Every structure is written in structure tokens, then in C-alpha cells.
Short mmCIF file of C-alpha atoms and ligand atoms in Angstrom, two decimals:
data_model
loop_
_atom_site.label_atom_id
_atom_site.label_comp_id
_atom_site.label_asym_id
_atom_site.label_seq_id
_atom_site.Cartn_x
_atom_site.Cartn_y
_atom_site.Cartn_z
CA MET A 51 57.42 6.88 39.13
CA LYS A 52 60.02 4.43 36.86
CA LYS A 53 57.93 1.49 39.15
CA LEU A 54 54.67 3.33 38.05
CA LEU A 55 55.31 3.88 33.95
CA LEU A 56 56.15 0.48 34.07
CA ALA A 57 52.89 -0.84 35.95
CA SER A 58 51.03 0.96 32.91
CA VAL A 59 53.03 -1.07 30.08
CA LEU A 60 52.48 -4.32 31.86
CA ALA A 61 48.90 -3.29 31.75
CA ALA A 62 48.41 -2.09 28.78
CA SER A 63 50.74 -4.31 26.56
CA LEU A 64 48.49 -7.02 29.12
CA CYS A 65 45.53 -4.72 27.37
CA ALA A 66 46.71 -4.99 24.15
CA ALA A 67 47.24 -8.89 23.90
CA GLY A 68 43.61 -9.11 24.94
CA LEU A 69 43.77 -11.58 28.79
CA PHE A 70 42.37 -7.89 30.96
CA ALA A 71 40.80 -6.68 28.63
CA ASN A 72 36.97 -7.96 29.95
CA GLY A 73 37.44 -4.77 32.34
CA GLY A 74 36.95 -7.48 35.31
CA GLY A 75 40.25 -8.99 34.44
CA GLU A 76 38.29 -12.17 32.56
CA LYS A 77 39.08 -12.43 29.16
CA LEU A 78 35.98 -12.79 26.70
CA ASP A 79 35.12 -15.82 25.07
CA ILE A 80 32.19 -15.75 22.82
CA GLY A 81 30.35 -12.52 22.30
CA LEU A 82 26.33 -13.05 21.21
CA ALA A 83 24.69 -9.93 19.46
CA MET A 84 20.99 -10.40 19.31
CA PRO A 85 19.51 -7.68 17.30
CA GLU A 86 16.30 -6.34 18.72
CA THR A 87 14.34 -6.25 21.74
CA HIS A 88 11.57 -5.06 20.67
CA VAL A 89 10.19 -8.93 19.53
CA GLU A 90 10.25 -10.60 23.03
CA ARG A 91 11.92 -13.59 21.75
CA TRP A 92 16.01 -12.46 21.28
CA GLN A 93 15.82 -11.49 25.44
CA LYS A 94 15.05 -15.37 25.85
CA ASP A 95 17.88 -16.05 22.87
CA GLY A 96 19.83 -14.29 24.39
CA ALA A 97 19.52 -15.66 27.97
CA SER A 98 19.88 -19.12 26.59
CA LEU A 99 22.47 -18.45 24.58
CA LYS A 100 24.44 -16.14 27.37
CA ALA A 101 23.57 -19.46 30.13
CA ASP A 102 24.18 -22.70 27.59
CA ALA A 103 27.74 -20.16 27.20
CA GLU A 104 28.77 -20.42 29.92
CA ALA A 105 27.59 -23.91 31.60
CA LYS A 106 30.18 -24.78 28.89
CA GLY A 107 32.87 -22.86 30.75
CA TYR A 108 33.02 -20.32 28.51
CA VAL A 109 33.01 -16.15 29.09
CA ALA A 110 30.33 -14.84 27.30
CA GLU A 111 28.56 -11.22 27.14
CA VAL A 112 25.12 -10.84 24.94
CA THR A 113 24.16 -7.02 23.72
CA TYR A 114 21.11 -6.17 21.56
CA GLY A 115 21.25 -3.72 18.75
CA ASP A 116 18.26 -2.29 18.52
CA ALA A 117 17.85 -3.27 15.26
CA ASP A 118 19.91 -0.62 14.84
CA GLN A 119 22.78 -1.94 12.38
CA SER A 120 25.35 0.92 13.02
CA LYS A 121 24.88 -0.12 17.10
CA GLN A 122 25.56 -3.06 16.56
CA ASN A 123 28.51 -3.43 15.15
CA GLN A 124 29.49 -1.21 17.82
CA GLN A 125 28.72 -3.74 20.20
CA ILE A 126 30.58 -6.39 18.01
CA GLU A 127 33.60 -4.53 17.99
CA ASP A 128 33.57 -4.53 21.15
CA PHE A 129 33.10 -7.85 21.26
CA ILE A 130 36.89 -7.75 19.38
CA THR A 131 38.49 -5.52 21.14
CA LYS A 132 37.44 -7.84 24.67
CA GLY A 133 39.78 -10.77 22.58
CA ALA A 134 36.12 -12.69 21.46
CA LYS A 135 37.50 -16.28 19.79
CA LEU A 136 33.94 -16.34 18.69
CA LEU A 137 30.50 -14.42 17.84
CA ILE A 138 27.39 -15.03 17.07
CA ILE A 139 25.25 -13.06 15.77
CA GLY A 140 21.86 -12.97 15.10
CA SER A 141 22.06 -9.37 13.16
CA VAL A 142 19.72 -6.31 12.04
CA ASN A 143 20.68 -6.17 8.28
CA GLU A 144 23.48 -7.08 6.14
CA GLY A 145 25.81 -3.56 7.17
CA VAL A 146 26.95 -5.97 9.19
CA GLY A 147 29.54 -7.44 6.48
CA SER A 148 32.09 -4.74 7.85
CA VAL A 149 32.15 -5.90 11.16
CA VAL A 150 32.17 -10.22 10.35
CA ALA A 151 35.17 -9.05 8.27
CA ASP A 152 37.32 -7.14 10.50
CA ALA A 153 36.68 -10.84 12.81
CA ALA A 154 37.68 -13.20 10.48
CA LYS A 155 40.89 -10.28 9.95
CA GLU A 156 41.59 -11.50 12.94
CA ASP A 157 40.43 -15.72 12.79
CA ILE A 158 37.63 -14.91 15.17
CA GLU A 159 34.65 -17.30 14.11
CA VAL A 160 31.42 -16.44 13.21
CA ILE A 161 27.92 -17.75 13.62
CA ALA A 162 25.29 -16.36 11.95
CA TYR A 163 22.27 -17.34 14.50
CA ASP A 164 18.48 -17.60 13.57
CA ARG A 165 19.48 -14.93 10.48
CA LEU A 166 21.55 -15.55 7.39
CA ILE A 167 24.69 -12.94 7.27
CA THR A 168 23.64 -11.48 3.01
CA GLY A 169 26.67 -10.50 1.31
CA SER A 170 29.01 -11.56 3.03
CA GLY A 171 31.73 -14.93 2.58
CA ASP A 172 34.04 -14.01 6.04
CA TYR A 173 32.42 -16.60 7.83
CA ASP A 174 30.96 -20.11 7.70
CA TYR A 175 28.35 -21.32 9.95
CA TYR A 176 24.90 -20.39 10.12
CA ILE A 177 22.12 -22.58 12.21
CA THR A 178 18.51 -21.66 12.25
CA PHE A 179 15.07 -22.99 11.63
CA ASP A 180 14.74 -24.51 8.85
CA ASN A 181 12.49 -21.17 7.41
CA PHE A 182 10.96 -22.74 3.92
CA LYS A 183 9.42 -25.53 6.90
CA VAL A 184 8.02 -22.12 9.26
CA GLY A 185 6.30 -20.33 6.20
CA GLN A 186 4.34 -23.60 5.12
CA PHE A 187 3.25 -24.54 7.86
CA GLN A 188 1.64 -20.90 8.14
CA GLY A 189 0.48 -21.45 4.47
CA GLN A 190 -1.15 -24.51 5.85
CA GLY A 191 -2.79 -22.97 8.97
CA ILE A 192 -4.84 -20.69 6.53
CA VAL A 193 -5.61 -23.66 4.43
CA ASP A 194 -7.31 -25.46 7.16
CA ALA A 195 -8.89 -23.07 9.54
CA LEU A 196 -10.97 -21.73 6.15
CA GLY A 197 -11.48 -25.40 4.63
CA LEU A 198 -9.45 -24.19 1.48
CA ALA A 199 -9.09 -28.05 0.11
CA LYS A 200 -12.96 -28.29 0.29
CA ALA A 201 -13.87 -24.64 -0.35
CA THR A 202 -16.27 -24.39 -3.32
CA ASP A 203 -16.52 -20.11 -3.20
CA THR A 204 -13.97 -17.53 -2.93
CA LYS A 205 -12.24 -16.83 -0.13
CA TYR A 206 -10.10 -13.05 0.24
CA ILE A 207 -6.79 -12.90 2.06
CA THR A 208 -3.97 -10.29 2.38
CA LEU A 209 -0.32 -10.53 2.42
CA PHE A 210 1.95 -9.14 4.35
CA ALA A 211 6.06 -10.51 4.35
CA GLY A 212 8.89 -9.54 7.29
CA SER A 213 11.63 -6.39 7.42
CA PRO A 214 12.44 -6.44 3.29
CA THR A 215 16.30 -7.19 5.16
CA ASP A 216 16.27 -9.91 6.64
CA ASN A 217 16.77 -12.82 4.89
CA ASN A 218 14.42 -15.41 6.65
CA ALA A 219 11.46 -12.91 5.11
CA ASN A 220 12.00 -14.43 2.04
CA PHE A 221 12.01 -17.97 3.52
CA PHE A 222 8.59 -17.85 5.52
CA PHE A 223 7.04 -15.76 1.42
CA ASP A 224 8.09 -18.41 -0.18
CA GLY A 225 7.22 -21.44 1.69
CA ALA A 226 3.61 -20.15 2.54
CA MET A 227 3.24 -18.84 -1.18
CA SER A 228 4.06 -22.67 -2.18
CA VAL A 229 1.18 -23.66 -0.12
CA LEU A 230 -1.20 -21.02 -1.11
CA THR A 231 -0.37 -20.67 -4.59
CA PRO A 232 -2.78 -22.97 -6.24
CA PHE A 233 -5.14 -22.37 -4.34
CA ILE A 234 -4.42 -19.20 -5.73
CA GLU A 235 -4.31 -20.95 -9.49
CA LYS A 236 -7.54 -22.26 -9.35
CA GLY A 237 -9.54 -19.43 -8.24
CA THR A 238 -10.96 -20.43 -4.12
CA LEU A 239 -8.82 -17.95 -2.56
CA LYS A 240 -8.13 -14.22 -4.46
CA VAL A 241 -5.99 -12.23 -2.84
CA VAL A 242 -7.04 -8.45 -2.27
CA GLY A 243 -3.76 -5.62 -2.20
CA PRO A 244 -0.36 -6.17 -4.11
CA TYR A 245 0.39 -9.27 -5.23
CA PRO A 246 4.23 -11.18 -5.08
CA LYS A 247 4.17 -14.78 -6.15
CA THR A 248 7.42 -15.43 -4.41
CA SER A 249 9.47 -13.22 -3.11
CA ALA A 250 11.66 -12.71 -5.57
CA ASP A 251 8.67 -10.85 -7.10
CA LYS A 252 10.99 -7.34 -5.55
CA ALA A 253 8.40 -4.60 -6.39
CA ASN A 254 5.96 -6.52 -4.79
CA PHE A 255 7.35 -8.07 -1.72
CA THR A 256 9.06 -4.15 -1.08
CA LYS A 257 4.89 -2.92 -0.84
CA ILE A 258 3.98 -5.94 1.59
CA ALA A 259 7.12 -5.73 3.46
CA THR A 260 7.04 -4.86 7.37
CA GLU A 261 10.43 -2.72 8.22
CA ASN A 262 12.26 -3.80 10.86
CA TRP A 263 9.51 -5.72 11.27
CA ARG A 264 7.83 -3.38 13.25
CA ALA A 265 4.29 -3.20 14.81
CA ASP A 266 3.35 -0.08 14.09
CA VAL A 267 3.82 -0.40 10.36
CA ALA A 268 2.30 -3.61 9.71
CA LYS A 269 -0.87 -1.46 11.92
CA ALA A 270 -0.89 1.74 9.98
CA ARG A 271 -0.65 -0.24 6.80
CA MET A 272 -3.77 -2.79 7.46
CA GLU A 273 -5.07 0.11 8.10
CA ASN A 274 -4.31 1.90 4.51
CA LEU A 275 -5.28 -1.71 3.33
CA LEU A 276 -8.87 -1.41 5.23
CA ASN A 277 -10.12 2.08 3.53
CA ASN A 278 -8.45 1.02 0.34
CA ASP A 279 -7.68 -1.78 -1.48
CA ALA A 280 -9.69 -4.11 1.14
CA LYS A 281 -12.79 -1.54 1.41
CA ASP A 282 -15.14 -3.63 -0.08
CA VAL A 283 -14.66 -6.52 0.10
CA VAL A 284 -14.84 -9.24 4.06
CA LEU A 285 -11.22 -10.82 4.32
CA ASP A 286 -10.42 -14.36 5.22
CA ALA A 287 -6.86 -14.39 5.91
CA VAL A 288 -4.18 -11.99 6.36
CA LEU A 289 -1.08 -13.59 5.95
CA ALA A 290 0.63 -12.48 8.99
CA PRO A 291 5.08 -13.17 9.19
CA ASN A 292 4.83 -13.35 13.01
CA ASP A 293 2.98 -12.48 16.29
CA THR A 294 4.36 -9.26 17.08
CA LEU A 295 2.56 -8.07 13.65
CA ALA A 296 -0.47 -10.45 13.75
CA ARG A 297 -1.73 -8.54 16.74
CA ALA A 298 -0.90 -5.98 15.40
CA ILE A 299 -2.77 -6.74 12.38
CA ILE A 300 -5.73 -8.18 14.78
CA GLU A 301 -5.81 -5.23 16.09
CA ALA A 302 -5.99 -3.04 13.83
CA CYS A 303 -9.03 -5.27 12.22
CA SER A 304 -10.30 -5.24 15.28
CA THR A 305 -11.31 -1.29 14.94
CA ASP A 306 -13.02 -1.84 11.40
CA GLY A 307 -17.06 -3.14 11.91
CA LYS A 308 -16.84 -6.16 9.90
CA TYR A 309 -14.39 -7.39 12.18
CA ASP A 310 -15.86 -6.09 15.27
CA THR A 311 -15.86 -8.89 17.48
CA THR A 312 -13.16 -12.63 17.84
CA ALA A 313 -15.88 -13.91 15.18
CA LYS A 314 -15.39 -11.86 12.76
CA LEU A 315 -12.04 -11.50 12.44
CA PRO A 316 -10.23 -13.17 9.73
CA VAL A 317 -8.00 -15.81 10.01
CA VAL A 318 -4.39 -14.71 10.85
CA THR A 319 -1.21 -16.56 11.22
CA GLY A 320 2.09 -15.95 13.08
CA GLN A 321 4.75 -17.22 14.81
CA ASP A 322 7.16 -17.27 17.15
CA GLY A 323 4.95 -18.83 20.59
CA GLU A 324 4.57 -15.48 22.52
CA ILE A 325 2.61 -15.66 25.02
CA ALA A 326 0.15 -12.26 23.87
CA SER A 327 -0.83 -14.66 20.39
CA VAL A 328 -1.06 -18.05 22.54
CA LYS A 329 -3.42 -16.24 24.80
CA TYR A 330 -4.69 -14.72 21.55
CA ILE A 331 -5.12 -18.63 20.08
CA ARG A 332 -6.63 -20.17 23.10
CA ASP A 333 -9.60 -17.25 23.03
CA GLY A 334 -9.58 -17.62 18.60
CA LYS A 335 -8.51 -13.75 17.88
CA GLN A 336 -5.18 -15.46 16.23
CA ALA A 337 -5.49 -18.90 14.19
CA MET A 338 -2.53 -20.36 14.52
CA THR A 339 1.51 -19.54 16.00
CA VAL A 340 4.98 -21.70 14.72
CA PHE A 341 7.10 -22.47 17.61
CA LYS A 342 10.67 -22.50 17.08
CA ASP A 343 11.75 -23.51 20.84
CA THR A 344 14.54 -21.13 21.57
CA ARG A 345 16.31 -22.57 24.20
CA SER A 346 16.94 -25.29 21.31
CA LEU A 347 18.49 -22.76 19.19
CA ALA A 348 20.98 -21.47 21.70
CA SER A 349 21.67 -24.38 22.67
CA ALA A 350 22.80 -26.24 19.88
CA ALA A 351 24.55 -22.88 18.97
CA ILE A 352 26.55 -23.57 21.33
CA GLU A 353 27.13 -27.42 20.82
CA LEU A 354 27.93 -25.75 18.00
CA ALA A 355 30.70 -22.90 18.82
CA ASP A 356 31.89 -25.30 21.55
CA ALA A 357 32.58 -28.23 18.65
CA ILE A 358 34.48 -25.07 16.72
CA LEU A 359 36.76 -23.80 19.48
CA LYS A 360 37.89 -27.44 20.19
CA GLY A 361 38.45 -27.92 16.94
CA LYS A 362 35.92 -30.96 16.24
CA GLU A 363 33.41 -31.99 13.62
CA PRO A 364 30.27 -30.43 15.11
CA SER A 365 27.96 -33.07 15.48
CA ILE A 366 24.45 -30.97 16.33
CA LYS A 367 21.48 -32.30 18.33
CA GLY A 368 18.93 -32.51 16.73
CA ALA A 369 19.96 -29.70 13.58
CA ARG A 370 19.77 -31.40 9.75
CA LEU A 371 22.71 -29.98 8.47
CA ASP A 372 21.91 -28.30 4.68
CA THR A 373 24.89 -27.20 2.88
CA SER A 374 22.80 -25.75 -0.81
CA SER A 375 20.18 -23.88 0.53
CA TYR A 376 21.80 -20.74 2.40
CA ASN A 377 23.53 -18.98 -0.12
CA THR A 378 25.00 -15.60 1.31
CA GLY A 379 24.95 -14.34 -2.12
CA LYS A 380 29.61 -14.55 -1.78
CA LYS A 381 29.50 -18.62 -0.59
CA VAL A 382 26.85 -20.93 0.54
CA VAL A 383 26.84 -21.58 4.53
CA LYS A 384 27.23 -24.65 6.51
CA SER A 385 23.95 -24.85 7.52
CA TYR A 386 22.24 -26.55 10.95
CA LEU A 387 18.78 -26.40 10.80
CA LEU A 388 16.23 -27.66 13.21
CA GLU A 389 12.69 -28.31 13.60
CA PRO A 390 9.57 -25.85 13.70
CA VAL A 391 6.15 -26.73 15.55
CA MET A 392 2.81 -26.11 14.06
CA VAL A 393 0.78 -24.66 17.02
CA THR A 394 -2.58 -24.66 16.48
CA LYS A 395 -5.77 -23.92 19.21
CA ASP A 396 -6.03 -27.81 19.16
CA ASN A 397 -1.94 -28.30 20.74
CA TYR A 398 -1.33 -25.00 22.13
CA VAL A 399 -1.49 -26.48 25.67
CA GLU A 400 0.57 -29.69 24.84
CA VAL A 401 3.90 -27.76 22.92
CA PHE A 402 4.14 -24.90 25.23
CA LEU A 403 3.29 -26.07 29.09
CA ALA A 404 3.90 -29.91 28.24
CA SER A 405 7.70 -28.43 26.92
CA GLY A 406 7.80 -26.26 30.29
CA TYR A 407 7.94 -23.30 27.72
CA TYR A 408 5.16 -21.88 29.73
CA LYS A 409 3.47 -22.09 32.70
CA ALA A 410 -0.09 -22.33 33.65
CA GLU A 411 -0.20 -19.82 35.11
CA ASP A 412 1.78 -17.01 31.87
CA LEU A 413 -1.71 -18.14 30.54
CA LYS A 414 -4.20 -16.68 32.45
C1 BGC B 222 12.40 -14.76 13.31
C2 BGC B 222 11.87 -14.70 14.18
C3 BGC B 222 11.49 -12.93 14.26
C4 BGC B 222 11.86 -11.90 13.17
C5 BGC B 222 11.38 -10.56 14.20
C6 BGC B 222 13.10 -13.17 12.59
O1 BGC B 222 14.71 -13.44 11.55
O2 BGC B 222 13.38 -15.91 12.49
O3 BGC B 222 11.59 -15.20 14.72
O4 BGC B 222 9.59 -13.09 14.43
O5 BGC B 222 13.19 -12.09 13.05
O6 BGC B 222 12.22 -10.58 15.54
#
């Protein structure tokens, strides 16, 4: 009995020390908290991050928050309990701040992954793609596809943005508008429906934003536009912030007599290079996407994590250090930006197949 008691006291204290914390007896080094799975990329991010962390000898675990911040907070608290030394977080929204504060109290390093964690001063690092450039590519995709530089008549566009709780949505939109605004001012492009000039116009931005990047929300809004603001015009383009929403918008248009063949569809932008959208680009249904190679982001994030954990100065291959653009509202965080790639029908084969991101049979 005494022995048994001793053993359990010992086990309890080892647990408290985080040594047996991972259930299996292995300690956790890096917790990887991804926001959702309804947008395809995050499963790739999660899988690459875990594989890259393990290749460097770390014990890593990945979770998905189902676009539910309280669920993700619980997952992150579990990582902390399991003794994680570093957390890589692709957050749902800024409600993640409370667990980031908990991590800071335990001296656990946090890297904001892809999405800035706003409203928090409790972490130092952010790694992402150049989000403003993603938006510029979307704007450029529309300018090119509509031939706006030489257009003499008026083309009609309607605007969509990503989740109002995702800081990236502001950057994508502002990047796109930086390219489109001169044409709107010249009168060659006319906005149908709500028109925020930038994401700072919150009253109008909220009207075009898509809660939690949900396809059903974008589809319903597009249907509504087709029956109201866009009833009496033929839209030439729709600014869509990512592939999931682009396809929902295209689906809504396809059921309207004005756009019911591929040739009649408006020019629709996207982002992420989701396989279904790559097929749409090949078939002429979606005009473009922006490829952000999740494998590169994941390996850069693990390089950064490795440098931080080893107390070395990070020097991340293929990433540009930006120490001024990303302000959480509490501080400017050190940001590492990777380069996105613009993709249209002209280069999709080269970009997706040559890189090995997709195989030829994936596109069948
Ligand atoms: C990411 C995009 C993604 C979107 C929806 C953004 O934060 O940067 O790549 O499409 O979230 O998941």
C-alpha cells in the first residue's frame, strides 16, 4: 500500500513537471493549433508542420479548431498542460489572446502562423505570406482579364472580403483595392453593391465580409446581390478573396440566366490553389488564384521555431523580415513574409505540377 502510494505521488509529480505529460510518456515540444478544416489548405499546413517538426527531432501534435475559438483555446490549453515549449498558432480570431497570455506566463514561445494574433502583446513572432501582395495579385487578375488598361466602356464589379475577424482579410482587400481604385476613379470600373474604399471603412467592409470564410455565407450573399443590387446589370467581375468563396460565388452565378454558361460567367478571383479551383481555372470558370505553398510556410515556421528554441538569431530561407507592417494593436511583431505566386490559365500547369504540389492525375 505504502509502495503504491509512493508510486502514485511520484507519477503525479512527474506529471506536474510535464515529463509524462503526453500520455504515452513522451513530452510535447511543439503544439500546432490550426484554425479549421473547411478550407482545404489547413490540413496541408498541419500535416507539413508536424512532419517538419518531427524531422528536426521535436515531439509535435496538431489540432484543428473547427473555426471555433473556444474549442481552439481548449486545444492550446491542453498543449500547455502537456508541457509544450513553443506553440505555432493559426488562430480563428483574437479571442485566442487569453491563452497566448497564459503561454507567456509559462515562458512558452508563440509564433502566429499565417494570421496575425491581434489585440495581444504577449508574443513576438509572426510568419505568413505577403498578404498585401496576395490582394494586389487579385486586383491585377481583374485588370488583366478585363483589359482595363485599354477599356473605354464601363465594366461592373462586386466586392467580397474574407472573415471580418481575420486580419488577413483586411490586407487582401486593401491590396486588391490599391490596384482597382485608379480604374474606379477613372470610371472604367464601377462597383455594384457596398463599396468600402479600404478595409478601414468598417461600416461598408462588414457588409462585404464573409463570417469565418464560410462558403454558404458567400453563396447566399451573391444570390442576394443577383436579385437586388446587381439585378439590372451584367457583372464583369467579382473580387473573391479565396478559392472556397470563389467557387461558392461561381455556383450562385451559374444558376442565374445571365451567367449560366462558362463564357458568360464574370471574372472571379481566388487564392490558395485548391484543387477544385485549379480545375475551374483550366476550364475557364475561375480567372485566377494565388498560390501560397503551404509546404514552404510550414518549413519556414519550423525553422523559425527551431532557431527560437535553440536561442539562435533566426534567418529564414525565402522569407523577408518585416518589422513595421504588422501591428497587433499592442505591439509591432517581427514578421517573416514569404512570396505568393499569381496563377492563371497561362501558368497553372507550370506552377502546380512542376512544383510537385499536385500530380497530373489530381487534375483529371
Ligand atoms: C488564409 C487563406 C485562407 C483563409 C480561409 C486566411 O487567413 O491566409 O489562405 O484561404 O484564411 O481559411
